[in-house]
Coordinates of C-alpha atoms (C1' of nucleotides) in Angstrom, one line a residue:
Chain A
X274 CA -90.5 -9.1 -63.5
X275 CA -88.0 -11.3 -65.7
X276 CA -88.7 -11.7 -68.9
X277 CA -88.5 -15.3 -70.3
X278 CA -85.0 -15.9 -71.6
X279 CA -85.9 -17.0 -75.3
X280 CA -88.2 -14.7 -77.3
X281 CA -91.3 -16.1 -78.7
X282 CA -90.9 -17.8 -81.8
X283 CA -92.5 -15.8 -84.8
X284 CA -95.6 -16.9 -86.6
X285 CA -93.8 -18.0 -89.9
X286 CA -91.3 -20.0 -87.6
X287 CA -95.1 -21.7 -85.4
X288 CA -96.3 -22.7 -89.1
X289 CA -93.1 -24.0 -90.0
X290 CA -92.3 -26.0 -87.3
X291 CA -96.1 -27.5 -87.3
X292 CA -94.7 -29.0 -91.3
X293 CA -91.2 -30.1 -89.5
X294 CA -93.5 -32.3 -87.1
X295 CA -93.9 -34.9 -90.0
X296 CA -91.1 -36.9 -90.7
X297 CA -90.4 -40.4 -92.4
X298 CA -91.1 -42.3 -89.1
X299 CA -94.8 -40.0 -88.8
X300 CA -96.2 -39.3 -92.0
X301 CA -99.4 -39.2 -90.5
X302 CA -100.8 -37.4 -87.2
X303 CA -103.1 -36.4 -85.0
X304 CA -104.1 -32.4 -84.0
X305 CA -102.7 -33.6 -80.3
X306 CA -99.5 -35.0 -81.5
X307 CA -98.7 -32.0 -84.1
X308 CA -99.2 -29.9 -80.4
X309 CA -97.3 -32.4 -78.6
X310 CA -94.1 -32.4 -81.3
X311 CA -93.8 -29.0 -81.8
X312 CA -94.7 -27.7 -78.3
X313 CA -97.7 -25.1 -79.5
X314 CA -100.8 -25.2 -77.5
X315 CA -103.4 -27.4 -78.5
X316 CA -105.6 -24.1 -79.5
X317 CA -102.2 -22.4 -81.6
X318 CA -102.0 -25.7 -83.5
X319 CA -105.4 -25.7 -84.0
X320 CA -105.3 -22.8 -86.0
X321 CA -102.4 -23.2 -87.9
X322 CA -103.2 -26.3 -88.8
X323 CA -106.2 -25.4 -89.8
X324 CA -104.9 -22.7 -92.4
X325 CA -102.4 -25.2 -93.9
X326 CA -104.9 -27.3 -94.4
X327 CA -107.5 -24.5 -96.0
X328 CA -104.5 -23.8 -98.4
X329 CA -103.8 -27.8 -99.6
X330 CA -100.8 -28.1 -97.5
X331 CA -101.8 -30.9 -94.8
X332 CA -104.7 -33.0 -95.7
X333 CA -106.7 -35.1 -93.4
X334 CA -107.0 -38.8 -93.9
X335 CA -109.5 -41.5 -93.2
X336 CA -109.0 -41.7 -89.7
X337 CA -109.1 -37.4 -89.3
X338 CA -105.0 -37.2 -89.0
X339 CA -103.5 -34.8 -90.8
X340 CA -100.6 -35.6 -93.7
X341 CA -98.6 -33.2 -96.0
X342 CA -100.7 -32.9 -98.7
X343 CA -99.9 -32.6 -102.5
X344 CA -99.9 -29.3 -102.8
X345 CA -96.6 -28.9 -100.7
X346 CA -95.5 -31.7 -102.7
X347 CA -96.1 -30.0 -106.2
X348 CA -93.9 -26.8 -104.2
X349 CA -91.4 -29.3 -103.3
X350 CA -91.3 -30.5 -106.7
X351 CA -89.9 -26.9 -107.7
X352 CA -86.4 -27.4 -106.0
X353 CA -84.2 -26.9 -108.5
X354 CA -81.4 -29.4 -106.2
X355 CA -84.5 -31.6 -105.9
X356 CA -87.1 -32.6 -108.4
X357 CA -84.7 -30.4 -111.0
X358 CA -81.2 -32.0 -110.4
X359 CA -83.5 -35.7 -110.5
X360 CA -84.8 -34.8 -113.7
X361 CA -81.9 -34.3 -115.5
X362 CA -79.9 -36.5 -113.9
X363 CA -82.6 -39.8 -114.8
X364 CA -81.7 -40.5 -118.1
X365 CA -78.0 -41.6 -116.8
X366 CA -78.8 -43.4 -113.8
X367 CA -81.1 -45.5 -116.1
X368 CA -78.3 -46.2 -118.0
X369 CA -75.8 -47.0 -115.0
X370 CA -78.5 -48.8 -113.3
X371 CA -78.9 -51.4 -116.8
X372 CA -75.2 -51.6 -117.0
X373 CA -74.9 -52.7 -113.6
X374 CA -77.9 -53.8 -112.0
X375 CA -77.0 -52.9 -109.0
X376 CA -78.4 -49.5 -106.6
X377 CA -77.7 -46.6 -108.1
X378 CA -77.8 -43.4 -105.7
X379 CA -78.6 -39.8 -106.3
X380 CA -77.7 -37.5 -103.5
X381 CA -76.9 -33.8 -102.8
X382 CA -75.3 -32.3 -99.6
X383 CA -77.1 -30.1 -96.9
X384 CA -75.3 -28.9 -94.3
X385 CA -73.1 -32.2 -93.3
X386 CA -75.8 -34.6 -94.5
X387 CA -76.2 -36.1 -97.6
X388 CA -79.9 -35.7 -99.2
X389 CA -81.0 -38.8 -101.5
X390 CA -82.6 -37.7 -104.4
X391 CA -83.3 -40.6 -106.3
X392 CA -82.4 -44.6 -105.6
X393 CA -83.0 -47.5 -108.6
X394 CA -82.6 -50.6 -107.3
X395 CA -83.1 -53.8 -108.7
X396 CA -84.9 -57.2 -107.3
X397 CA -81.7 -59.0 -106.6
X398 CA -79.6 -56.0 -105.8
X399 CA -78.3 -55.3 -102.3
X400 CA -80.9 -54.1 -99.7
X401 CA -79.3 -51.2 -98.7
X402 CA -80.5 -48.0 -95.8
X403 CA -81.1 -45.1 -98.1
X404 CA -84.7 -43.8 -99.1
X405 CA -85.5 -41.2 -101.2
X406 CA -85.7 -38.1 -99.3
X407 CA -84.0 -39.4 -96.8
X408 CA -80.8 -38.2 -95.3
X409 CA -77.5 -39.4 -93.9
X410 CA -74.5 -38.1 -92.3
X411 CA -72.3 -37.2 -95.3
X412 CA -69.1 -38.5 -93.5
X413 CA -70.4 -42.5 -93.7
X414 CA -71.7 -42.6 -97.3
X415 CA -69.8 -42.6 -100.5
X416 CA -71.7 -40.0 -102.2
X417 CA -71.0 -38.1 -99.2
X418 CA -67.1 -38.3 -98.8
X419 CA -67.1 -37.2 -102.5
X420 CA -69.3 -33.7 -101.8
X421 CA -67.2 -33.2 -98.8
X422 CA -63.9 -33.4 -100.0
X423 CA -64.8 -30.7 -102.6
X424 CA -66.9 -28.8 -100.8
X425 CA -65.6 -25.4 -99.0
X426 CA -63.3 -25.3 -96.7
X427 CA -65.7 -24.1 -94.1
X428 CA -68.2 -27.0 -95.0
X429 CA -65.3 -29.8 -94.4
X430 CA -63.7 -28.2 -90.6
X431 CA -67.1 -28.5 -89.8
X432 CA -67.9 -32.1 -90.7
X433 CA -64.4 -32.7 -89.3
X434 CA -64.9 -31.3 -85.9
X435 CA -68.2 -32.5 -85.1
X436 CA -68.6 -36.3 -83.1
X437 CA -68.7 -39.2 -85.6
X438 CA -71.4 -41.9 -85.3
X439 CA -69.6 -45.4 -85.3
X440 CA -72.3 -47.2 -87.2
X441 CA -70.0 -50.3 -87.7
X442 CA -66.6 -51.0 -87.2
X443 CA -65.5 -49.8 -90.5
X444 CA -67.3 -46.1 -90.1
X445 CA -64.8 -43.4 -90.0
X446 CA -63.6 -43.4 -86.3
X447 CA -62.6 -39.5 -85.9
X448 CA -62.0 -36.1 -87.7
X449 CA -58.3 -36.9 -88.3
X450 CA -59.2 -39.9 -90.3
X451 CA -61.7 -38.4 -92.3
X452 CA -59.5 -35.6 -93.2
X453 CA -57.1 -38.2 -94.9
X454 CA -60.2 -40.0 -96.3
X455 CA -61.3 -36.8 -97.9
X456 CA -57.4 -35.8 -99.2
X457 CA -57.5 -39.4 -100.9
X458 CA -61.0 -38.6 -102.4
X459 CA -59.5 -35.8 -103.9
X460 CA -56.3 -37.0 -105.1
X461 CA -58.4 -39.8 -106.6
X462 CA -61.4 -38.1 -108.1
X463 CA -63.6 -40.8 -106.5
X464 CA -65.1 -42.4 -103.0
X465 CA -65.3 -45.8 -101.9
X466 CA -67.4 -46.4 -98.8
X467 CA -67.0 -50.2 -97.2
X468 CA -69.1 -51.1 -94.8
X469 CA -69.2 -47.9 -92.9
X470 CA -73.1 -47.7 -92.5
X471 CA -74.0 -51.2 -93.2
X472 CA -71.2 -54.4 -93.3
X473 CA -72.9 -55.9 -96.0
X474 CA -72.6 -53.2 -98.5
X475 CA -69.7 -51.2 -100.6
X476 CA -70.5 -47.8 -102.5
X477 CA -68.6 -46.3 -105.3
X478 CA -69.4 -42.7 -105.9
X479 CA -68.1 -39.7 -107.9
X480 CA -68.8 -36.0 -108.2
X481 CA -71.4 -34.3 -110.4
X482 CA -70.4 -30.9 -111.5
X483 CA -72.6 -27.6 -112.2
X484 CA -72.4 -24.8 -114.0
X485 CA -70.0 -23.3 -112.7
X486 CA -67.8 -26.4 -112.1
X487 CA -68.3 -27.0 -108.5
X488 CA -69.5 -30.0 -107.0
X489 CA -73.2 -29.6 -106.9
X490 CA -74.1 -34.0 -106.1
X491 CA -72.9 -37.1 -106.3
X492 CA -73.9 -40.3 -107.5
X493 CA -73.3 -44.0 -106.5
X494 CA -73.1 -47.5 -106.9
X495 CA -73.9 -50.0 -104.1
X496 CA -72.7 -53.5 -104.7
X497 CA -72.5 -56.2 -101.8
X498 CA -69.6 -56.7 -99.7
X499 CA -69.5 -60.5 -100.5
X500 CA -69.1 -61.4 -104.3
X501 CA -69.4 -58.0 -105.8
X502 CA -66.3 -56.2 -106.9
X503 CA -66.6 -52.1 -106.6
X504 CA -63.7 -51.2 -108.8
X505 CA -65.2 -53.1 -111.6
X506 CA -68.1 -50.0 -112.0
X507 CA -65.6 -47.4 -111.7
X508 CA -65.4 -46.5 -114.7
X509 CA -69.3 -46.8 -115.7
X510 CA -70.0 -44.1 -112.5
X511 CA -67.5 -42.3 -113.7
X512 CA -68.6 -41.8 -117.1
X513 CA -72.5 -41.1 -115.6
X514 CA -71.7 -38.6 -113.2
X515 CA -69.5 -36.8 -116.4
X516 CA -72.5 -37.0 -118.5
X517 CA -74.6 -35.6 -115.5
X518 CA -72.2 -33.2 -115.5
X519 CA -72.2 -31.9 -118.8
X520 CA -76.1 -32.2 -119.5
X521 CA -75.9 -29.7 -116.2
X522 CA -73.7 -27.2 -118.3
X523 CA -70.3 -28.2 -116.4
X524 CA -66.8 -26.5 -118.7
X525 CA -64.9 -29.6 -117.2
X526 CA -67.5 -31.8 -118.7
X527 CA -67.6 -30.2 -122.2
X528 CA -67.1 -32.4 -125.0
X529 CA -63.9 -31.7 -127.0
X530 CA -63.7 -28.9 -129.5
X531 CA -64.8 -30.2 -132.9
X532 CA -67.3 -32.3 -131.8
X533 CA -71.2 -31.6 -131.5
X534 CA -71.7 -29.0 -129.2
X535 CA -74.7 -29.5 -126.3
X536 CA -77.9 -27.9 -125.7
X537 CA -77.2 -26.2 -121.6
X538 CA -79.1 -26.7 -118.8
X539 CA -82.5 -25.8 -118.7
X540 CA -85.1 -26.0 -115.7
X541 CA -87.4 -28.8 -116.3
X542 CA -90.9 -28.2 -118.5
Chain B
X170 CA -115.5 5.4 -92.3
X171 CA -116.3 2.1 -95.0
X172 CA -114.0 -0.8 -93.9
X173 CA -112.3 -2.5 -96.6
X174 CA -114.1 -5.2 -98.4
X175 CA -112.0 -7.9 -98.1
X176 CA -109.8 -8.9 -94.4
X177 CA -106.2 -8.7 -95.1
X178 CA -104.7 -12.2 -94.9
X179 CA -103.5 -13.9 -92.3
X180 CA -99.9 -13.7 -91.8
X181 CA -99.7 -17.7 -92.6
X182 CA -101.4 -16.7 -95.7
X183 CA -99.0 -14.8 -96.9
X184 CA -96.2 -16.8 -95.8
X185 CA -97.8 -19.3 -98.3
X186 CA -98.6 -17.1 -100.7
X187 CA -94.7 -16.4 -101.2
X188 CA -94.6 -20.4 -101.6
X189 CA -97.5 -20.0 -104.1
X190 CA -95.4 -17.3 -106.3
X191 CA -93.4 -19.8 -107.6
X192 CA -94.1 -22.0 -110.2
X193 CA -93.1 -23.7 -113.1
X194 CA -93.3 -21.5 -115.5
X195 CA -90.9 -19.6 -112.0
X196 CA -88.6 -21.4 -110.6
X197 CA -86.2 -18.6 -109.2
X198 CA -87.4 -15.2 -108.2
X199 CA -85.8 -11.7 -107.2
X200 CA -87.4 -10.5 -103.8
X201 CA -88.8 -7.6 -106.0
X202 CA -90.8 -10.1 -108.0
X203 CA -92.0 -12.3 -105.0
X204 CA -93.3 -8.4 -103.9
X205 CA -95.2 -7.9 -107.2
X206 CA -96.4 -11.7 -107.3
X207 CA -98.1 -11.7 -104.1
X208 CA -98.8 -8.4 -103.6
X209 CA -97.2 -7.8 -100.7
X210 CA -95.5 -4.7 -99.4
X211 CA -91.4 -5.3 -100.2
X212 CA -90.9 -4.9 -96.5
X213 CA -93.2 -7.7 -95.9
X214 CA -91.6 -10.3 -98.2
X215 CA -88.6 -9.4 -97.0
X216 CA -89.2 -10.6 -93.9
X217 CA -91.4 -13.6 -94.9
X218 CA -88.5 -14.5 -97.1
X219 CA -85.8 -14.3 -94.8
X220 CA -87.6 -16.3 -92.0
X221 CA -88.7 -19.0 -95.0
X222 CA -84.5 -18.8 -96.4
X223 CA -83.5 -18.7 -92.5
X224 CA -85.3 -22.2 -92.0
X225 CA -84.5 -23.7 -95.5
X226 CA -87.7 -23.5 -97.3
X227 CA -86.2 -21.3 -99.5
X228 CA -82.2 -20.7 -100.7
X229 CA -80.4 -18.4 -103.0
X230 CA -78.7 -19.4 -105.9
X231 CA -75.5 -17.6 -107.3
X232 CA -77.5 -13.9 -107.8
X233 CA -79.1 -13.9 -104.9
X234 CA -82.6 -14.7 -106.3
X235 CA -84.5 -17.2 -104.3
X236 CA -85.4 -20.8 -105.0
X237 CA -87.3 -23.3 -103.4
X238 CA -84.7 -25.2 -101.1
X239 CA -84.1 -28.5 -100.3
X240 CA -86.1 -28.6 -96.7
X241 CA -89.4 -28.1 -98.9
X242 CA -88.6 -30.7 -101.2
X243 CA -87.8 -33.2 -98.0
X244 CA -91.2 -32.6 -96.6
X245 CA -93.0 -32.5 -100.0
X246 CA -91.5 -36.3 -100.4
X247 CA -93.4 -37.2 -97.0
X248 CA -97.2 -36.8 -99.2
X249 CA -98.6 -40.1 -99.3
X250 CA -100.4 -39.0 -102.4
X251 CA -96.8 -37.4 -103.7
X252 CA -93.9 -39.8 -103.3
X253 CA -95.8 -42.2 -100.7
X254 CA -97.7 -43.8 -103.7
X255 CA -95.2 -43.1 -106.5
X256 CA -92.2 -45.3 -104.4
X257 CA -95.4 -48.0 -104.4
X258 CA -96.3 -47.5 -107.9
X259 CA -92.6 -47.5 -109.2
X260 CA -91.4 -50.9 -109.9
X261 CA -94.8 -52.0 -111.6
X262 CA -94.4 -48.7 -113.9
X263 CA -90.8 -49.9 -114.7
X264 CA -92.3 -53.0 -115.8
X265 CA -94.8 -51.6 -117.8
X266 CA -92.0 -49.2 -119.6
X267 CA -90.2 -52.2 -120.2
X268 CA -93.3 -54.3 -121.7
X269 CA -94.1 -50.7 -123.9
X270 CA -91.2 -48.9 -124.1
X271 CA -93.3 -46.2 -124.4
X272 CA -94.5 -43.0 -122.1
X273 CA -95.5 -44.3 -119.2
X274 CA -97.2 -41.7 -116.4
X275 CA -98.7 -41.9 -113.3
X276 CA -101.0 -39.2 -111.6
X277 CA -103.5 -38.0 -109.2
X278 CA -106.6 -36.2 -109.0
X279 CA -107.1 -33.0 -107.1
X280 CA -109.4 -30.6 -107.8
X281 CA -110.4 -30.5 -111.6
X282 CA -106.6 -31.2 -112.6
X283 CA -104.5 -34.4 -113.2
X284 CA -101.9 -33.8 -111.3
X285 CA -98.5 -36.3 -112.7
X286 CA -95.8 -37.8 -110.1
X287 CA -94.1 -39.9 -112.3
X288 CA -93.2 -40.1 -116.1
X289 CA -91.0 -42.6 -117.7
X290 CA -90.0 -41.8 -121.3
X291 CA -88.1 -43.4 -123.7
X292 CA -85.5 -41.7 -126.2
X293 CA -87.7 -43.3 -129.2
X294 CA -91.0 -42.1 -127.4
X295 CA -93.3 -39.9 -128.9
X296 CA -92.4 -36.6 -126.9
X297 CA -95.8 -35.4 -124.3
X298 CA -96.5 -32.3 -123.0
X299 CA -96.5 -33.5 -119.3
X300 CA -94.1 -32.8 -116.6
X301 CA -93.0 -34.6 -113.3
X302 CA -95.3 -32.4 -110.5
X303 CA -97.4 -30.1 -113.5
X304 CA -101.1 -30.4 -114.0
X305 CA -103.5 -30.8 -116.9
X306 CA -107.2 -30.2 -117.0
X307 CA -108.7 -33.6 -116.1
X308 CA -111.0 -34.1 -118.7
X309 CA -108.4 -33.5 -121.3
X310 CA -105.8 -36.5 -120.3
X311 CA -106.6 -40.3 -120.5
X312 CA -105.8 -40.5 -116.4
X313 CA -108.0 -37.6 -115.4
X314 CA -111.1 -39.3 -117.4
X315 CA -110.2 -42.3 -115.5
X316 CA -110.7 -40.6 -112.3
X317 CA -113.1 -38.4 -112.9
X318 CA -115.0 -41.4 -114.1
X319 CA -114.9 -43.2 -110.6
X320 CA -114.7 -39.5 -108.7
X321 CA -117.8 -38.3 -106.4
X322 CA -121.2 -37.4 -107.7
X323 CA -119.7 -33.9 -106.7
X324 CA -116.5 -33.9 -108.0
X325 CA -117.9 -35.1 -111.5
X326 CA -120.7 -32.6 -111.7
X327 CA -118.0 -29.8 -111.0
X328 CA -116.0 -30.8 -113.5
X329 CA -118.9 -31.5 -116.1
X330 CA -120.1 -27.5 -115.2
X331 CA -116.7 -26.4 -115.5
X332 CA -116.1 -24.6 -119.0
X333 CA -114.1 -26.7 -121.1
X334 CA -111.0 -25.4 -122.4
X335 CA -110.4 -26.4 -126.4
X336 CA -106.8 -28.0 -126.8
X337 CA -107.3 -29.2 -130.2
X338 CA -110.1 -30.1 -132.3
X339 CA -110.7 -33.5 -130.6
X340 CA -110.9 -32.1 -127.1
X341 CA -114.1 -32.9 -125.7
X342 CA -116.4 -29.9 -126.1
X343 CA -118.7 -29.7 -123.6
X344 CA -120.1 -31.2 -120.5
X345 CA -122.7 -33.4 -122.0
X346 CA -120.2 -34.6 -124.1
X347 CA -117.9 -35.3 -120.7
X348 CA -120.8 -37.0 -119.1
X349 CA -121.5 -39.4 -121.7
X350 CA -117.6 -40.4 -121.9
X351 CA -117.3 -40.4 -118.1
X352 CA -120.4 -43.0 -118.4
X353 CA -118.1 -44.7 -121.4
X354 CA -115.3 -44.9 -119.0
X355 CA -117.4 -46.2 -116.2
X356 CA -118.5 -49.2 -118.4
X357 CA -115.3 -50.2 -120.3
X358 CA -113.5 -50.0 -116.9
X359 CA -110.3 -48.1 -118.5
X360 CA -109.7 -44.4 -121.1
X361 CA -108.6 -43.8 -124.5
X362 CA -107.9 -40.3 -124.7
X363 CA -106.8 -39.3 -128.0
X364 CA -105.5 -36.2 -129.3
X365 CA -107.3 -34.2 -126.8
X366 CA -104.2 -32.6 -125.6
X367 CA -102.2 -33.0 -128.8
X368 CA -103.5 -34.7 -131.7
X369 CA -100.5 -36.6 -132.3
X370 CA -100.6 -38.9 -128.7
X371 CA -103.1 -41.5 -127.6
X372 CA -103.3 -42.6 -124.1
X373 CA -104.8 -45.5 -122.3
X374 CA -105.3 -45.4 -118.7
X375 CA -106.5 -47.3 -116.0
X376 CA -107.7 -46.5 -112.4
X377 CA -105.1 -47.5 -109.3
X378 CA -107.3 -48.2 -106.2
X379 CA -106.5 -47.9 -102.7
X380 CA -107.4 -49.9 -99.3
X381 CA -111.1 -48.5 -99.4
X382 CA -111.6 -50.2 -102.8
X383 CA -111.7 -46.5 -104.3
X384 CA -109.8 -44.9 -106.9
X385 CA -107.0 -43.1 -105.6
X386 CA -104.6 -42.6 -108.8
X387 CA -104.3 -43.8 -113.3
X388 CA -101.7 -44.6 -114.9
X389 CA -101.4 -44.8 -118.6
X390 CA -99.5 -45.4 -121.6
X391 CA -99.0 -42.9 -124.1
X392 CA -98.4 -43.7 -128.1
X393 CA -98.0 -41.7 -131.0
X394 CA -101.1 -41.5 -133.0
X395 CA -99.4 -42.5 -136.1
X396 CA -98.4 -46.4 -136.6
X397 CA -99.5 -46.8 -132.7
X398 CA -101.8 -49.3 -131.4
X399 CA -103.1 -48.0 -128.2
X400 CA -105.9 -51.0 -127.5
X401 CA -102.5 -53.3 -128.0
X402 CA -101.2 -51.8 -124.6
X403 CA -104.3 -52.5 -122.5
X404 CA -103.8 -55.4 -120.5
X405 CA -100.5 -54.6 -119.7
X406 CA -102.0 -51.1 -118.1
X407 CA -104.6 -52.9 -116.5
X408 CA -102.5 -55.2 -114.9
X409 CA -99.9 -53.0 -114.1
X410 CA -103.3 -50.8 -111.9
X411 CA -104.3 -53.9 -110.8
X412 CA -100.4 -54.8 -109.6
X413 CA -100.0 -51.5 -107.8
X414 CA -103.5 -51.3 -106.5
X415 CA -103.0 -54.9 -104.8
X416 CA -99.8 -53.4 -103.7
X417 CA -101.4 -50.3 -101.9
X418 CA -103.7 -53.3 -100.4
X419 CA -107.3 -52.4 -102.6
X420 CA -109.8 -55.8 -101.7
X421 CA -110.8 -56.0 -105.3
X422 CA -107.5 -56.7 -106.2
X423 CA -106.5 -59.6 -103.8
X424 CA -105.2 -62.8 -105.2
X425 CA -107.3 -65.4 -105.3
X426 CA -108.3 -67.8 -102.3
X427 CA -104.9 -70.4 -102.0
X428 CA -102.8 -68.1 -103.5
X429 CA -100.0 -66.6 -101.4
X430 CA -101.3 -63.9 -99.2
X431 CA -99.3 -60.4 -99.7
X432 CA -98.2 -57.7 -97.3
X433 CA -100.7 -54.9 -97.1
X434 CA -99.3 -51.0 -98.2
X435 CA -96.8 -49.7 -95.3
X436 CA -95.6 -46.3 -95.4
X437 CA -92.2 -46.1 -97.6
X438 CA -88.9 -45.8 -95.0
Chain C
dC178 C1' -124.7 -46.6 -67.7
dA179 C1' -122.3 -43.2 -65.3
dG180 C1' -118.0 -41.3 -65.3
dA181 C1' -113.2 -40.5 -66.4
dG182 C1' -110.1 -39.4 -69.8
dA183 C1' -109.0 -38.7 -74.3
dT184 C1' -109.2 -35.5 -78.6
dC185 C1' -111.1 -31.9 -81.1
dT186 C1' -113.5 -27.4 -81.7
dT187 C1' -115.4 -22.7 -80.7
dC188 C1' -115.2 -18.4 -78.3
dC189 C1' -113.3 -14.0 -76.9
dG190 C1' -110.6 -10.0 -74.7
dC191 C1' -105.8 -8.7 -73.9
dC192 C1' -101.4 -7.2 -75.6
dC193 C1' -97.4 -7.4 -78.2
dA194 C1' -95.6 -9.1 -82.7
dG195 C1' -96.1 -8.0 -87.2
dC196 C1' -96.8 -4.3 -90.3
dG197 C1' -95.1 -1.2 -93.8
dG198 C1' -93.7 3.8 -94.7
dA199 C1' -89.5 6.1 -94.9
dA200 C1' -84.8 6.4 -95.5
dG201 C1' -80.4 4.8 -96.7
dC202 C1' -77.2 1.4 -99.2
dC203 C1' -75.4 -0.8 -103.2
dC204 C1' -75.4 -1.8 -107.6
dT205 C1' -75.5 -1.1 -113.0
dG206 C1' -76.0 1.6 -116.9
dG207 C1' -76.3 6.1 -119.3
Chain D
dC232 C1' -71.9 12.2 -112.3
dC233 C1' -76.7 11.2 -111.5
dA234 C1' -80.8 8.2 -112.2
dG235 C1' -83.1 4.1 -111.3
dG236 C1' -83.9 -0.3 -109.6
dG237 C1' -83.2 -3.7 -106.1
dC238 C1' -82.2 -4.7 -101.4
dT239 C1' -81.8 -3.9 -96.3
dT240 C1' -82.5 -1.6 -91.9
dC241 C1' -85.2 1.2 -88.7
dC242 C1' -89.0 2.1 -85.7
dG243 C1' -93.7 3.5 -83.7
dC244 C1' -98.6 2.3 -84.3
dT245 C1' -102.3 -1.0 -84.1
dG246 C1' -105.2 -5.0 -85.0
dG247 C1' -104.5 -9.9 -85.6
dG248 C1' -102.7 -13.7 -83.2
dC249 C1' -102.6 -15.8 -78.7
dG250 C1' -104.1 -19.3 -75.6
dG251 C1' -107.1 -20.1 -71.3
dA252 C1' -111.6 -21.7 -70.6
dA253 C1' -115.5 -24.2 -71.7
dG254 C1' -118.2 -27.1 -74.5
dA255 C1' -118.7 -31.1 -77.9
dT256 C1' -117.5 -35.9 -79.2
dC257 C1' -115.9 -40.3 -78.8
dT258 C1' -113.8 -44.3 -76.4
dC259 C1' -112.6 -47.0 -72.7
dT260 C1' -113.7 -48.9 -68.0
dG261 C1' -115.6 -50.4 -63.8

DNA sequence: CAGAGATCTTCCGCCCAGCGGAAGCCCTGG
DNA sequence: CCAGGGCTTCCGCTGGGCGGAAGATCTCTG
């Protein structure tokens, strides 16, 4: 007798890939859909679904579909580069978001996406793609270029070698131009994405700083193509992310010596 | 031979008992701890923990303890009642910061706790004890009367059977006591909760209500007892509830006949 | 109104995946 | 140097998870 060529997934990975069913386009479904997405028979979805939801993790609705319930959300809110990194970073992209009234972008990277952590946008600002918790390849999105071209040099050959999606016809084409892209980032200190996920908009982003001085996320501003002039909020990003920075306990970021030294990071509460 | 009393838990249960060993109070844990917290065997949480690090549910910061990771805090943001209603709730609680400038907090009820998703706080603002995904006793915070008030028959005589913990000196006492506020609450249509947490912050809250017409969130406004006039910030929390609770689509909240007719809630993304 | 076709739930016996003790590895500190 | 704590790997036993089958509901259709 053969045996079958993959080995069984493992419990844990069953449960887990029952909560990776639910994504932003199905926040909401059905027992037979969960079985359907993940593959489990009807009976093994049953079961786990039924523990996750004894636990607070999936709740059911109105209609008797299931959603990801708050008590996952209160354990997501735990993620020191989630609900932490927000938290400290708020106070400043308040005050980049009144200086400019335009989107302001909170993002971190995971694996060759970028993550959005938080997104301000005003009435009359640019509609723009991102949503919070959403993600997008890091290669097309300001905040993105920036983690990149800091990140390892493992992180980078990989975004480099793998296909690039042409989302307009200013996205980056190929691995060779986004390995200049991300040498000009760094010679630069900052990103500017035109047009490369949507015409209509340009993003100015730079690098938020940990610690231990590496580049742990990046902010943005998002400003029209038409009649909005990037450059001009270079230096208020600037000056956000460097207060991000230093509220996060960053050396580079310190103030200078004789001046009023600051409290470190602390984890939230 | 006795079996044991109790059936050892399932192994999903234990998987989520390693979620359940963090906390706030938590954040990053050795696997030695995660061992002690949940009681299980090292060997166990090893493995649990590697197959929850190998998805991404958890990471490893710089000394190797664990953390809750990034693919947690993705799926967390998918809870309707989690970011679902906050990215709803957001631009009316923006408005309401801006009409008070001060504390301004948004929560859900599950269980017998207030449960907060959102807090917007000014530098000036009198400082609360709240945090961004923590919980409070309901009876003890303006929000959690609110929805107590408007809660099941069964949900309110839990909570009024419930022993009441004593924050300060003005925290209601007893369950009588509760009952007659929640009937208070009920009548006026909104909660003043003052002191009960800390004597020197007020709150007034409001109920949010959802497309069944029930009550599905509060909001309030806190102020510093001292020189702060919590009654002055009432209409502007009511109709801040009333904005969002239109938003989310509640009937009772529609515009009047001949006014424009708005879109109904729609899942954020 | 019967019948087909969904979806959801309960039941139960087989078998292998998960369990966890033991032992070894790698630190740090005395 | 050894002691102690934390982490990882190994491996054989066993009982909990698996999922087919059947039944319960509900909806649509002719």
């Amino acid at each position: 007798m053969p045996r079958p060529a993959t080995p069984p997934p493992s419990v844990s990975a069953r449960l887990l890939s029952v909560l990776e069913a639910f994504g932003p386009g199905s926040p909401r479904l059905t027992l037979s859909e969960i079985s359907r997405r993940t593959g489990l028979p009807l009976t093994t979805a049953h079961r786990l679904v039924g523990e996750l939801a004894a636990w607070g993790g999936l709740e059911r609705d109105g209609e008797g579909r299931y959603q990801i319930g708050l008590r996952l959300w209160e354990i997501g809110a735990l993620a020191p580069r989630g609900l932490g990194l927000r938290e400290t970073a708020m106070p400043f992209l308040e005050d980049l978001y009144e200086a400019t009234h335009e989107n302001v972008q909170l993002a971190v990277l995971d694996g060759n996406d970028s993550v959005f952590l938080e997104r301000l946008s005003g009435r009359e600002a640019v509609h723009v793609f991102t949503r919070v918790g959403g993600r997008l390849p890091a290669y097309a999105t300001g905040v993105g270029l920036v983690m990149l071209a800091y990140a390892s040099h493992e992180v980078q050959e990989a975004a480099i070698s793998l296909p690039l999606k042409r989302f307009t016809e200013k996205t980056i084409p190929n691995g060779a131009a986004l390995r200049r892209v991300l040498a000009d980032v760094r010679r630069q200190g900052f990103a500017i994405s035109d047009g490369q996920i949507e015409l209509i908009a340009v993003s100015v982003a730079a690098p938020v700083r940990g610690p231990d001085d590496s580049v742990v996320a990046a902010i943005s501003v998002v400003v029209p193509s038409e009649n909005g002039d990037a450059y001009a909020h270079l230096p208020a990003v600037r000056a956000a992310a460097r207060g991000i920075s230093r509220a996060l306990g960053a050396p580079s970021a310190r103030r200078p010596p004789g001046s009023v030294r600051r409290e470190t990071f602390s984890a939230p509460g």
